[in-house]
Amino acid sequence: MAGLRRKLPPLTGMTVFEAAARLGSFTRAAAELGVTQAAVSRQIHLLEEAFGFPLFRRLHRRIELTEKGRLLSSATTSAFNLIADTVSDITKDEASDELAISATVAFSHFWLLPKISAFSRTYPQVKLRIITQDKSTDIESDDIDLAIRYGNGMWPDGQAEFLFDDEIFPVCSPEYLREIGEISTLAELVQYPLIANDTGDPTWTGWNEWLAAFSVQGPKRSTGLRCSFYTEAIYAALNGQGIALGWKRLVEDLLNQNRLVRLTDAAISTRNGYFVVLPRRQKKKEHAELLVRWLRTSSGAS
């Protein structure tokens, strides 16, 4: 052990070096560590004196790792991550089997929450924490055990397993359908308020794309309500404010309860699908596999 200690550089200096190399700045490293920039510079200088070679090139208003600095940075990051993961494993409350699940507002609200009680009844020992947000999350750094996402399955922060795809068709409330009467052709849809939701997600299907799939031109000027979120669009449809696009997996319960009705048999299949995404680096919790199997069974995935 004494021999190992002689080979290792001072850990204080290595902590400072890891932050400076990762952030590419002595100033940002000082802010993260809660010390002065001068203290960071001194620790790096001491390391370089001990090694006998520079770790950074000091350029005009920026720093740059030397080749040896890059090698040391890679090894330091890997070692610190291993230590952090091990400490997390050995200090966690062994009695807690809490699983943190990330999902979008719409998926959580319309699909997950109505069904998750069945999982809890089957596995009462597993505690669940549902993190609902539409902004992108990084499951490696946000302490998430698994995420349910819609897309093409290609995410750098996790390993994706396909759950199901979807189909999209127009829906409205039964009361609204009685008010407007049956729709005999898709071209008639544009005569009525089409409820839409704003999204920057290129994988999301809106009215123009849906209508174009059937060679129907969208309305030149929409008279329908525009919402910020898909959940708002569905609630607007429930309240008789027009016609929304129903994603079958999300509105299935509302259709079964006759709170929404489907206006036509016409539908388009989604280009992408829903996936459960597990972190790559973290050791998977035992009960995460239970939840993944339950999700696949509940979704009808093989």
PDB file of N, CA and C in Angstrom, residues 168-171 177 182-186 189 210 214 261-267:
ATOM      1  N   ILE A 168     -52.492   7.240 -35.337  1.00  0.00           N
ATOM      2  CA  ILE A 168     -53.062   8.559 -35.053  1.00  0.00           C
ATOM      3  C   ILE A 168     -54.321   8.768 -35.890  1.00  0.00           C
ATOM      4  N   PHE A 169     -55.367   9.269 -35.241  1.00  0.00           N
ATOM      5  CA  PHE A 169     -56.643   9.506 -35.925  1.00  0.00           C
ATOM      6  C   PHE A 169     -57.406  10.617 -35.205  1.00  0.00           C
ATOM      7  N   PRO A 170     -58.381  11.246 -35.860  1.00  0.00           N
ATOM      8  CA  PRO A 170     -59.122  12.358 -35.248  1.00  0.00           C
ATOM      9  C   PRO A 170     -60.089  11.869 -34.171  1.00  0.00           C
ATOM     10  N   VAL A 171     -60.179  12.658 -33.093  1.00  0.00           N
ATOM     11  CA  VAL A 171     -61.104  12.351 -31.999  1.00  0.00           C
ATOM     12  C   VAL A 171     -61.795  13.629 -31.542  1.00  0.00           C
ATOM     13  N   LEU A 177     -69.566  15.506 -31.392  1.00  0.00           N
ATOM     14  CA  LEU A 177     -69.921  14.748 -32.589  1.00  0.00           C
ATOM     15  C   LEU A 177     -71.418  14.838 -32.868  1.00  0.00           C
ATOM     16  N   GLU A 182     -72.161  13.229 -38.351  1.00  0.00           N
ATOM     17  CA  GLU A 182     -71.132  12.313 -38.829  1.00  0.00           C
ATOM     18  C   GLU A 182     -70.273  12.964 -39.913  1.00  0.00           C
ATOM     19  N   ILE A 183     -68.982  12.609 -39.914  1.00  0.00           N
ATOM     20  CA  ILE A 183     -68.051  13.065 -40.948  1.00  0.00           C
ATOM     21  C   ILE A 183     -68.015  12.003 -42.043  1.00  0.00           C
ATOM     22  N   SER A 184     -68.417  12.350 -43.252  1.00  0.00           N
ATOM     23  CA  SER A 184     -68.460  11.360 -44.329  1.00  0.00           C
ATOM     24  C   SER A 184     -67.177  11.313 -45.139  1.00  0.00           C
ATOM     25  N   THR A 185     -66.449  12.439 -45.235  1.00  0.00           N
ATOM     26  CA  THR A 185     -65.171  12.465 -45.954  1.00  0.00           C
ATOM     27  C   THR A 185     -64.147  13.216 -45.113  1.00  0.00           C
ATOM     28  N   LEU A 186     -62.865  12.883 -45.318  1.00  0.00           N
ATOM     29  CA  LEU A 186     -61.812  13.542 -44.550  1.00  0.00           C
ATOM     30  C   LEU A 186     -61.712  15.025 -44.901  1.00  0.00           C
ATOM     31  N   LEU A 189     -63.209  17.544 -42.522  1.00  0.00           N
ATOM     32  CA  LEU A 189     -62.588  17.858 -41.230  1.00  0.00           C
ATOM     33  C   LEU A 189     -62.146  19.311 -41.147  1.00  0.00           C
ATOM     34  N   TRP A 210     -50.837  14.934 -41.049  1.00  0.00           N
ATOM     35  CA  TRP A 210     -51.860  13.870 -41.030  1.00  0.00           C
ATOM     36  C   TRP A 210     -52.784  14.006 -42.248  1.00  0.00           C
ATOM     37  N   PHE A 214     -53.455  11.771 -46.573  1.00  0.00           N
ATOM     38  CA  PHE A 214     -54.661  11.368 -47.308  1.00  0.00           C
ATOM     39  C   PHE A 214     -54.968  12.337 -48.451  1.00  0.00           C
ATOM     40  N   VAL A 261     -64.526  10.019 -28.809  1.00  0.00           N
ATOM     41  CA  VAL A 261     -64.951   9.096 -29.864  1.00  0.00           C
ATOM     42  C   VAL A 261     -64.071   9.318 -31.086  1.00  0.00           C
ATOM     43  N   ARG A 262     -63.901   8.272 -31.831  1.00  0.00           N
ATOM     44  CA  ARG A 262     -63.119   8.330 -33.056  1.00  0.00           C
ATOM     45  C   ARG A 262     -64.023   8.726 -34.206  1.00  0.00           C
ATOM     46  N   LEU A 263     -63.586   9.680 -35.031  1.00  0.00           N
ATOM     47  CA  LEU A 263     -64.450  10.197 -36.080  1.00  0.00           C
ATOM     48  C   LEU A 263     -64.405   9.387 -37.366  1.00  0.00           C
ATOM     49  N   THR A 264     -63.302   8.658 -37.593  1.00  0.00           N
ATOM     50  CA  THR A 264     -63.133   7.956 -38.855  1.00  0.00           C
ATOM     51  C   THR A 264     -62.219   6.761 -38.656  1.00  0.00           C
ATOM     52  N   ASP A 265     -62.318   5.786 -39.549  1.00  0.00           N
ATOM     53  CA  ASP A 265     -61.406   4.642 -39.510  1.00  0.00           C
ATOM     54  C   ASP A 265     -60.029   5.000 -40.053  1.00  0.00           C
ATOM     55  N   ALA A 266     -59.919   6.130 -40.746  1.00  0.00           N
ATOM     56  CA  ALA A 266     -58.638   6.543 -41.327  1.00  0.00           C
ATOM     57  C   ALA A 266     -57.629   6.830 -40.213  1.00  0.00           C
ATOM     58  N   ALA A 267     -56.427   6.306 -40.381  1.00  0.00           N
ATOM     59  CA  ALA A 267     -55.370   6.508 -39.383  1.00  0.00           C
ATOM     60  C   ALA A 267     -54.028   6.379 -40.074  1.00  0.00           C
TER      61      ALA A 267
END
